[in-house]
GROMACS .gro file of C-alpha atoms in nm:
model
   67
    1UNK     CA    1  -4.560   1.382   1.376
    2UNK     CA    2  -4.685   1.019   1.355
    3UNK     CA    3  -4.821   1.078   0.996
    4UNK     CA    4  -4.495   1.232   0.873
    5UNK     CA    5  -4.337   0.906   0.765
    6UNK     CA    6  -4.655   0.798   0.572
    7UNK     CA    7  -4.668   1.125   0.388
    8UNK     CA    8  -4.298   1.120   0.309
    9UNK     CA    9  -4.285   0.765   0.178
   10UNK     CA   10  -4.618   0.754  -0.013
   11UNK     CA   11  -4.667   1.082  -0.173
   12UNK     CA   12  -4.385   1.308  -0.074
   13UNK     CA   13  -4.634   1.584   0.006
   14UNK     CA   14  -4.812   1.569  -0.337
   15UNK     CA   15  -4.991   1.624  -0.559
   16UNK     CA   16  -4.900   1.983  -0.504
   17UNK     CA   17  -4.949   2.041  -0.135
   18UNK     CA   18  -5.266   1.826  -0.104
   19UNK     CA   19  -5.127   1.583   0.155
   20UNK     CA   20  -4.883   1.795   0.363
   21UNK     CA   21  -4.893   1.879   0.727
   22UNK     CA   22  -4.684   2.126   0.934
   23UNK     CA   23  -4.416   1.879   1.025
   24UNK     CA   24  -4.358   1.787   0.656
   25UNK     CA   25  -4.353   2.146   0.551
   26UNK     CA   26  -4.088   2.232   0.812
   27UNK     CA   27  -3.879   1.927   0.696
   28UNK     CA   28  -3.911   2.031   0.334
   29UNK     CA   29  -3.816   2.391   0.410
   30UNK     CA   30  -3.505   2.290   0.604
   31UNK     CA   31  -3.373   1.989   0.417
   32UNK     CA   32  -3.504   2.030   0.057
   33UNK     CA   33  -3.490   2.401   0.017
   34UNK     CA   34  -3.196   2.457   0.253
   35UNK     CA   35  -3.384   2.726   0.443
   36UNK     CA   36  -3.291   2.632   0.803
   37UNK     CA   37  -3.393   2.975   0.933
   38UNK     CA   38  -3.737   2.953   0.787
   39UNK     CA   39  -3.793   2.600   0.915
   40UNK     CA   40  -3.677   2.703   1.258
   41UNK     CA   41  -3.927   2.996   1.256
   42UNK     CA   42  -4.199   2.748   1.143
   43UNK     CA   43  -4.116   2.523   1.430
   44UNK     CA   44  -4.133   2.799   1.684
   45UNK     CA   45  -4.467   2.905   1.540
   46UNK     CA   46  -4.594   2.547   1.589
   47UNK     CA   47  -4.470   2.544   1.947
   48UNK     CA   48  -4.645   2.874   2.027
   49UNK     CA   49  -4.979   2.743   1.873
   50UNK     CA   50  -4.949   2.426   2.064
   51UNK     CA   51  -4.884   2.614   2.397
   52UNK     CA   52  -5.190   2.843   2.332
   53UNK     CA   53  -5.419   2.550   2.266
   54UNK     CA   54  -5.283   2.363   2.569
   55UNK     CA   55  -5.346   2.674   2.788
   56UNK     CA   56  -5.713   2.684   2.674
   57UNK     CA   57  -5.750   2.321   2.733
   58UNK     CA   58  -5.602   2.347   3.083
   59UNK     CA   59  -5.829   2.636   3.160
   60UNK     CA   60  -6.137   2.449   3.041
   61UNK     CA   61  -6.036   2.139   3.255
   62UNK     CA   62  -5.982   2.366   3.559
   63UNK     CA   63  -6.321   2.527   3.523
   64UNK     CA   64  -6.482   2.183   3.500
   65UNK     CA   65  -6.312   2.059   3.818
   66UNK     CA   66  -6.436   2.364   4.003
   67UNK     CA   67  -6.795   2.318   3.903
   0.00000   0.00000   0.00000
């Protein structure tokens, strides 16, 4: 999320979709395309992916602490 402001101010996600990230795509879907449901689904997918990655990282750390 830290890079969202830089993308929004400097390039607005362009040219095309060359400099977009997930946070900017969710913002654009909700506020520029008026598709709040799609943006909400994108946000939920991002949360699920972050939780899966966190679970793998926690499992790896736990294995290293046991060894």
